[in-house]
Short mmCIF file of C-alpha atoms in Angstrom, two decimals:
data_model
loop_
_atom_site.label_atom_id
_atom_site.label_comp_id
_atom_site.label_asym_id
_atom_site.label_seq_id
_atom_site.Cartn_x
_atom_site.Cartn_y
_atom_site.Cartn_z
CA MET A 1445 -110.63 -135.27 63.20
CA PRO A 1446 -111.25 -132.61 65.83
CA ASN A 1447 -108.66 -130.36 65.41
CA TRP A 1448 -108.60 -130.14 61.49
CA PRO A 1449 -108.25 -127.20 60.32
CA PRO A 1450 -105.04 -126.31 63.26
CA ASP A 1451 -105.12 -123.64 64.45
CA PRO A 1452 -102.77 -120.38 63.18
CA ASN A 1453 -102.68 -118.26 66.73
CA LYS A 1454 -102.18 -121.31 69.23
CA ARG A 1455 -99.03 -122.49 69.72
CA PRO A 1456 -97.71 -126.48 69.91
CA ASP A 1457 -96.94 -127.76 72.88
CA ASN A 1458 -94.42 -130.08 71.79
CA SER A 1459 -91.00 -128.78 74.03
CA ALA A 1460 -91.04 -131.70 75.99
CA ASN A 1461 -91.07 -134.37 73.00
CA GLN A 1462 -88.40 -131.61 71.41
CA PRO A 1463 -84.88 -133.35 70.32
CA VAL A 1464 -81.64 -132.90 72.31
CA SER A 1465 -80.30 -131.17 69.73
CA MET A 1466 -82.45 -128.64 68.92
CA GLN A 1467 -82.59 -127.20 72.81
CA GLN A 1468 -80.21 -124.23 73.70
CA PRO A 1469 -76.92 -124.56 73.74
CA SER A 1470 -75.35 -124.39 77.07
CA PRO A 1471 -72.35 -121.57 76.94
CA PRO A 1472 -68.15 -123.14 76.59
CA SER A 1473 -66.47 -124.74 79.54
CA GLY A 1474 -63.34 -123.34 80.91
CA GLN A 1475 -61.85 -125.42 79.01
CA GLU A 1476 -63.92 -125.02 76.16
CA TRP A 1477 -62.20 -121.06 76.79
CA ARG A 1478 -58.67 -121.47 76.60
CA VAL A 1479 -59.13 -123.47 73.61
CA ILE A 1480 -60.17 -120.38 71.77
CA GLU A 1481 -58.65 -117.96 73.60
CA ASN A 1482 -55.21 -120.25 72.57
CA THR A 1483 -56.24 -120.13 69.05
CA LEU A 1484 -57.40 -116.48 69.27
CA MET A 1485 -53.75 -115.37 70.43
CA ALA A 1486 -51.62 -117.90 68.05
CA SER A 1487 -53.73 -115.91 65.01
CA VAL A 1488 -52.29 -112.75 66.53
CA VAL A 1489 -48.66 -113.49 67.46
CA GLU A 1490 -49.25 -114.95 63.63
CA GLN A 1491 -50.37 -111.34 61.82
CA ARG A 1492 -47.49 -109.34 64.06
CA ARG A 1493 -45.04 -112.09 62.98
CA ALA A 1494 -46.49 -111.23 59.15
CA ARG A 1495 -46.32 -107.60 59.42
CA ARG A 1496 -42.64 -107.43 61.20
CA TRP A 1497 -41.20 -109.59 57.95
CA SER A 1498 -43.03 -106.67 55.48
CA ILE A 1499 -41.25 -104.78 56.96
CA PHE A 1500 -38.02 -106.35 56.99
CA PHE A 1501 -38.27 -107.11 53.14
CA LYS A 1502 -39.49 -103.86 52.57
CA LEU A 1503 -36.74 -102.20 54.52
CA LEU A 1504 -34.28 -104.83 52.46
CA THR A 1505 -35.67 -103.39 49.34
CA PHE A 1506 -34.80 -99.93 50.49
CA GLY A 1507 -31.66 -100.79 51.35
CA TYR A 1508 -31.04 -102.60 48.07
CA LEU A 1509 -32.40 -99.61 45.90
CA LEU A 1510 -30.37 -96.52 47.98
CA MET A 1511 -27.18 -99.59 47.90
CA LEU A 1512 -27.49 -99.40 44.20
CA PHE A 1513 -27.65 -95.56 43.93
CA LEU A 1514 -25.08 -94.56 45.57
CA ILE A 1515 -23.09 -97.24 43.68
CA LEU A 1516 -24.24 -95.69 40.31
CA GLY A 1517 -23.78 -91.90 41.52
CA ARG A 1518 -20.32 -93.41 42.23
CA GLY A 1519 -19.48 -94.67 38.77
CA CYS A 1520 -21.54 -91.08 37.11
CA THR A 1521 -18.63 -88.88 39.34
CA SER A 1522 -15.82 -87.47 37.36
CA LYS A 1523 -14.34 -86.48 40.66
CA ALA A 1524 -11.57 -88.35 42.19
CA PRO A 1525 -12.56 -88.81 46.19
CA THR A 1526 -9.79 -86.87 48.12
CA GLY A 1527 -10.83 -87.84 51.52
CA LEU A 1528 -10.46 -84.70 53.23
CA ASP A 1529 -13.94 -83.15 52.45
CA GLY A 1530 -15.43 -81.22 54.86
CA VAL A 1531 -11.64 -81.22 56.66
CA ASP A 1532 -9.75 -77.96 58.06
CA THR A 1533 -6.78 -78.05 56.80
CA SER A 1534 -6.14 -74.28 56.92
CA GLN A 1535 -4.01 -74.67 60.19
CA PRO A 1536 -0.46 -76.20 60.73
CA HIS A 1537 -1.17 -79.69 61.06
CA LEU A 1538 1.21 -83.30 59.95
CA ALA A 1539 -0.43 -84.74 57.22
CA VAL A 1540 -0.25 -88.35 57.14
CA VAL A 1541 -0.47 -90.61 54.07
CA GLU A 1542 -1.44 -94.58 54.62
CA LEU A 1543 0.40 -97.35 52.77
CA GLN A 1544 -2.17 -100.26 53.70
CA GLY A 1545 -1.77 -104.20 53.13
CA VAL A 1546 -0.41 -105.11 50.04
CA ILE A 1547 1.29 -102.91 47.66
CA SER A 1548 -0.46 -103.81 44.39
CA ASN A 1549 -2.91 -102.36 41.79
CA ASP A 1550 -6.42 -103.41 42.24
CA ASP A 1551 -5.65 -102.40 45.93
CA VAL A 1552 -5.50 -99.37 48.30
CA ALA A 1553 -2.04 -99.55 48.66
CA ASN A 1554 -1.58 -98.62 44.82
CA ALA A 1555 0.78 -95.88 43.50
CA TYR A 1556 -1.44 -93.68 41.81
CA ASP A 1557 -3.74 -93.06 44.87
CA VAL A 1558 -0.53 -93.12 47.02
CA ASN A 1559 1.31 -90.92 45.14
CA GLU A 1560 -1.57 -87.95 44.15
CA ALA A 1561 -2.31 -87.73 48.14
CA LEU A 1562 1.72 -87.39 49.04
CA THR A 1563 1.20 -84.33 46.43
CA ARG A 1564 -1.55 -83.56 47.70
CA ALA A 1565 -0.15 -83.51 51.43
CA PHE A 1566 3.26 -81.79 50.22
CA GLU A 1567 1.76 -78.46 48.32
CA ASN A 1568 -0.58 -77.67 51.03
CA PRO A 1569 1.64 -74.93 52.32
CA ASN A 1570 -0.01 -75.61 56.04
CA SER A 1571 1.41 -79.00 56.34
CA LYS A 1572 4.58 -78.60 58.41
CA ALA A 1573 5.57 -82.44 57.78
CA VAL A 1574 4.62 -84.92 55.55
CA ALA A 1575 3.98 -88.87 57.16
CA LEU A 1576 3.81 -92.26 55.53
CA ASP A 1577 1.86 -94.23 57.44
CA VAL A 1578 3.47 -97.49 56.72
CA ASN A 1579 1.30 -101.21 57.60
CA SER A 1580 2.71 -103.24 54.61
CA PRO A 1581 4.34 -106.65 53.46
CA GLY A 1582 5.11 -105.49 50.70
CA GLY A 1583 3.53 -106.63 47.27
CA SER A 1584 4.54 -105.39 43.73
CA PRO A 1585 7.61 -104.05 43.02
CA VAL A 1586 7.06 -101.44 40.56
CA GLN A 1587 3.85 -100.00 42.48
CA SER A 1588 6.12 -99.97 44.89
CA ASP A 1589 9.25 -98.29 42.39
CA GLU A 1590 6.64 -95.61 41.29
CA ILE A 1591 5.82 -94.73 44.65
CA TRP A 1592 9.64 -94.33 46.05
CA GLN A 1593 10.66 -92.17 43.30
CA THR A 1594 7.71 -89.83 43.81
CA MET A 1595 8.65 -89.22 46.78
CA MET A 1596 12.06 -88.52 46.11
CA ASP A 1597 10.81 -86.37 43.74
CA LEU A 1598 8.76 -83.95 46.24
CA ARG A 1599 12.17 -84.77 48.37
CA GLN A 1600 13.49 -82.72 46.34
CA GLU A 1601 11.05 -80.31 44.52
CA TYR A 1602 9.80 -79.34 48.47
CA PRO A 1603 13.45 -79.26 50.73
CA ASP A 1604 12.46 -77.93 53.86
CA LYS A 1605 9.32 -80.27 54.55
CA LYS A 1606 10.39 -83.23 55.87
CA LEU A 1607 9.41 -86.96 54.65
CA TYR A 1608 8.88 -89.58 57.26
CA ALA A 1609 8.21 -92.92 57.56
CA VAL A 1610 6.36 -94.86 59.74
CA ILE A 1611 6.46 -98.85 60.58
CA GLY A 1612 3.47 -99.91 62.13
CA ASP A 1613 3.47 -103.87 62.16
CA ILE A 1614 5.11 -104.43 59.27
CA GLY A 1615 7.26 -102.75 56.45
CA ALA A 1616 8.92 -104.94 54.88
CA SER A 1617 9.46 -106.08 50.81
CA GLY A 1618 8.35 -103.76 48.51
CA ALA A 1619 6.97 -101.23 52.00
CA TYR A 1620 10.41 -100.88 53.27
CA TYR A 1621 11.50 -100.36 49.13
CA ILE A 1622 8.94 -97.41 49.56
CA ALA A 1623 10.10 -96.25 52.86
CA SER A 1624 13.61 -96.24 52.16
CA ALA A 1625 13.13 -92.72 50.27
CA ALA A 1626 11.41 -90.68 53.24
CA ASP A 1627 14.29 -88.40 55.08
CA GLU A 1628 13.38 -90.36 58.94
CA ILE A 1629 11.96 -94.17 59.16
CA TYR A 1630 10.50 -94.40 62.93
CA VAL A 1631 9.34 -98.09 64.08
CA ASN A 1632 8.17 -99.48 66.64
CA PRO A 1633 10.53 -101.73 68.84
CA SER A 1634 8.28 -104.80 67.50
CA SER A 1635 8.17 -103.63 64.64
CA LEU A 1636 8.67 -106.10 61.35
CA VAL A 1637 11.56 -104.32 59.15
CA GLY A 1638 13.90 -105.64 56.20
CA SER A 1639 13.32 -108.53 53.60
CA ILE A 1640 14.86 -107.16 50.88
CA GLY A 1641 14.29 -109.78 48.57
CA VAL A 1642 12.63 -110.48 45.58
CA ILE A 1643 10.31 -114.12 45.52
CA MET A 1644 8.47 -115.44 42.38
CA PRO A 1645 6.67 -119.01 43.86
CA SER A 1646 6.52 -121.99 41.67
CA TYR A 1647 5.09 -125.52 41.85
CA ASN A 1648 5.49 -128.77 40.37
CA VAL A 1649 2.69 -130.77 40.13
CA GLU A 1650 3.15 -132.76 37.92
CA GLY A 1651 3.69 -135.64 40.44
CA LEU A 1652 0.03 -135.16 41.33
CA MET A 1653 -1.38 -135.25 37.84
CA ASP A 1654 -0.31 -138.66 36.66
CA LYS A 1655 -2.08 -140.22 39.81
CA VAL A 1656 -5.20 -138.22 39.38
CA GLY A 1657 -5.31 -139.43 36.12
CA VAL A 1658 -5.15 -135.87 35.01
CA GLU A 1659 -3.03 -135.11 31.15
CA ASP A 1660 -1.48 -131.76 29.72
CA ARG A 1661 -2.56 -130.76 26.59
CA THR A 1662 -0.93 -127.45 26.59
CA ILE A 1663 -0.08 -125.70 22.88
CA THR A 1664 1.79 -123.03 22.44
CA ALA A 1665 4.34 -120.75 19.99
CA GLY A 1666 7.57 -119.85 21.81
CA GLU A 1667 10.09 -122.59 23.18
CA TYR A 1668 9.80 -120.84 26.77
CA LYS A 1669 6.09 -119.72 26.45
CA ASP A 1670 5.10 -122.21 29.12
CA ILE A 1671 8.20 -121.64 31.56
CA LEU A 1672 6.66 -121.07 34.70
CA SER A 1673 3.49 -124.58 33.94
CA LEU A 1674 2.74 -126.03 36.45
CA THR A 1675 3.35 -129.48 34.55
CA ARG A 1676 6.42 -129.72 33.65
CA PRO A 1677 10.00 -129.07 36.34
CA LEU A 1678 12.30 -126.30 34.77
CA THR A 1679 15.01 -126.75 32.68
CA ASP A 1680 18.34 -125.37 33.80
CA TYR A 1681 18.67 -122.92 30.96
CA GLU A 1682 14.65 -121.72 32.13
CA GLU A 1683 16.40 -121.94 35.62
CA ALA A 1684 19.07 -119.50 35.30
CA HIS A 1685 16.86 -117.38 33.50
CA VAL A 1686 14.12 -116.85 35.55
CA LYS A 1687 16.88 -116.29 38.66
CA ASN A 1688 18.96 -113.06 36.48
CA VAL A 1689 15.52 -111.26 35.94
CA LEU A 1690 14.65 -111.31 39.99
CA ALA A 1691 18.42 -110.71 40.62
CA ASN A 1692 18.52 -108.00 38.07
CA THR A 1693 14.62 -107.04 39.85
CA HIS A 1694 16.94 -107.23 43.86
CA GLN A 1695 19.39 -105.24 41.97
CA HIS A 1696 17.16 -102.33 41.83
CA PHE A 1697 15.48 -102.68 45.29
CA ILE A 1698 18.81 -102.56 46.38
CA ASN A 1699 20.25 -99.89 44.34
CA ALA A 1700 16.76 -98.03 45.79
CA VAL A 1701 17.52 -98.35 50.08
CA LYS A 1702 20.80 -97.62 49.21
CA GLU A 1703 20.32 -94.14 47.67
CA GLY A 1704 17.52 -93.38 50.45
CA ARG A 1705 19.08 -94.56 53.26
CA GLY A 1706 22.99 -93.85 52.57
CA ASP A 1707 25.70 -94.29 54.86
CA ARG A 1708 23.73 -95.06 57.67
CA LEU A 1709 23.40 -98.77 56.67
CA LYS A 1710 25.84 -100.54 58.78
CA ASN A 1711 27.73 -103.08 57.30
CA PRO A 1712 25.57 -104.43 54.71
CA GLU A 1713 27.37 -107.27 53.40
CA GLN A 1714 28.77 -108.74 56.78
CA ASN A 1715 24.87 -107.85 58.23
CA LYS A 1716 23.17 -109.70 54.85
CA LEU A 1717 20.55 -106.50 54.52
CA PHE A 1718 20.24 -107.57 51.06
CA SER A 1719 19.67 -111.37 51.89
CA GLY A 1720 15.72 -111.70 52.45
CA LEU A 1721 16.07 -111.24 56.13
CA PHE A 1722 13.90 -109.02 58.49
CA TRP A 1723 14.57 -107.93 61.51
CA THR A 1724 12.75 -106.28 64.60
CA GLY A 1725 12.13 -102.66 64.62
CA GLU A 1726 14.86 -102.48 68.10
CA GLN A 1727 16.85 -104.55 65.94
CA SER A 1728 16.66 -102.50 62.61
CA ILE A 1729 17.79 -99.20 64.38
CA GLU A 1730 21.39 -101.09 64.77
CA LEU A 1731 21.54 -101.98 61.64
CA GLY A 1732 20.45 -98.29 59.53
CA LEU A 1733 18.24 -100.05 58.24
CA ALA A 1734 15.64 -97.71 60.38
CA ASP A 1735 16.23 -94.18 62.38
CA LYS A 1736 14.66 -94.04 65.73
CA LYS A 1737 11.33 -95.31 67.59
CA GLY A 1738 8.02 -93.67 67.37
CA SER A 1739 4.61 -93.48 66.06
CA ILE A 1740 2.79 -90.85 64.86
CA ALA A 1741 1.39 -89.58 67.90
CA SER A 1742 4.84 -89.36 68.77
CA LEU A 1743 5.73 -87.21 65.54
CA GLU A 1744 3.38 -85.00 66.11
CA LYS A 1745 4.22 -84.27 69.94
CA GLN A 1746 8.19 -84.26 68.84
CA LEU A 1747 6.71 -81.62 66.15
CA GLU A 1748 4.55 -79.80 68.52
CA LEU A 1749 1.41 -79.78 66.26
CA ASP A 1750 -1.69 -79.80 67.26
CA ASP A 1751 -3.95 -81.29 64.19
CA ILE A 1752 -3.14 -84.79 61.65
CA VAL A 1753 -4.98 -84.94 58.41
CA ASN A 1754 -5.04 -87.84 57.00
CA TYR A 1755 -4.53 -86.82 52.71
CA SER A 1756 -5.27 -90.94 52.37
CA PRO A 1757 -8.04 -91.12 49.48
CA ARG A 1758 -11.22 -92.11 50.93
CA ASP A 1759 -14.03 -93.77 48.93
CA PRO A 1760 -17.59 -92.09 50.86
CA PHE A 1761 -19.25 -95.51 49.43
CA GLN A 1762 -17.17 -97.34 51.27
CA SER A 1763 -17.27 -95.30 54.30
CA LEU A 1764 -20.77 -95.57 54.73
CA MET A 1765 -20.91 -98.99 53.97
CA ASP A 1766 -18.17 -99.33 56.50
CA ARG A 1767 -20.32 -97.09 59.80
CA PHE A 1768 -23.06 -98.94 58.35
CA ALA A 1769 -21.64 -102.87 59.31
CA ILE A 1770 -20.21 -101.25 62.61
CA LYS A 1771 -23.60 -100.32 63.64
CA LEU A 1772 -25.21 -103.75 62.69
CA GLY A 1773 -22.85 -104.95 64.29
CA ALA A 1774 -23.38 -103.22 67.33
CA GLY A 1775 -26.72 -104.19 66.85
CA ILE A 1776 -26.37 -107.31 67.10
CA GLY A 1777 -23.89 -107.57 69.58
CA SER A 1778 -26.40 -106.08 71.98
CA SER A 1779 -29.14 -108.29 70.96
CA VAL A 1780 -26.83 -111.14 72.08
CA SER A 1781 -27.38 -111.11 76.21
CA LEU A 1782 -24.10 -113.53 78.38
CA ASP A 1783 -25.95 -115.83 80.82
CA ILE A 1784 -23.99 -116.47 84.26
CA LEU A 1785 -24.67 -118.76 86.85
CA PRO A 1786 -26.03 -117.70 89.56
CA GLU A 1787 -22.94 -119.16 91.64
CA GLU A 1788 -20.62 -116.93 88.92
CA GLU A 1789 -22.62 -114.24 89.13
CA GLY A 1790 -20.48 -111.22 90.41
CA ASN A 1791 -17.61 -112.92 89.59
CA ALA A 1792 -17.78 -113.02 85.54
CA LYS A 1793 -14.16 -112.52 83.46
CA MET A 1794 -12.94 -112.96 80.29
CA ARG A 1795 -10.27 -115.83 80.08
#
């Protein structure tokens, strides 16, 4: 072994016998660079997407907490919203109170809120007249009568301040009950007016229950406690009793309309004004159910007033949510684009 021991300063010459795998790697080709680039870009896109979702959920959590805070704050306050916060009522104006939707203790058109708004409107010396803006199909006879009575009392207490009822799309049943207490009723020619009657829906599904094999096991104490049960027909006595109750309520309705409208009603019996029928605004004027054609705007002009103040109660939380919903809808709408075919470009129209 002539080369033993080996010289530590001598570099071995074995490059020729070096395996291919240990040689210096060649740079990536163009295809490999594209794969690496796509992988990196996909990673960046995924990071951006994750960051956007993170921001979204943070905003969602913030909105939830804000909503919870507003709900708790509204529940803790003892002051009922009046809708007049920040509104200038120091100038002469037409006071407007809204009667919108179904008349019910649980809805916006309830006796307590409407009466409170009417009272505030009459008490303000700067309100030169009060207009009830009616757009309602009716509802509870009790709520309707309470509002009617308040209107009659306010008219008597403030004889120099006129009370108008302005019917929009519809002023029927309980809504007309209320409107009849006004000094004058204005309508649109196409408004639906009247329906002076009382209704109590009732159904009998006994045959259907027999077909599907359902048995009624209702237990009562009192012979007629289940008088309006869906699972059996009314007896003759029960039907007569219910009709008597409805007739009594109907008579209250008729008396209120007669007291409110007086001699302006034209041949009530002959024209079947109290039969539950309804008419257009134009027809209602001819029948004496209404006085003139008009609207809130035309009434303001007729009274020569420059301002309208809405006295209806406004829930600040609901107003905030309404504005939020409007802005959200506008944002969504602005993000939607309409694609117009090239040959139709410039000729787009609604169909």
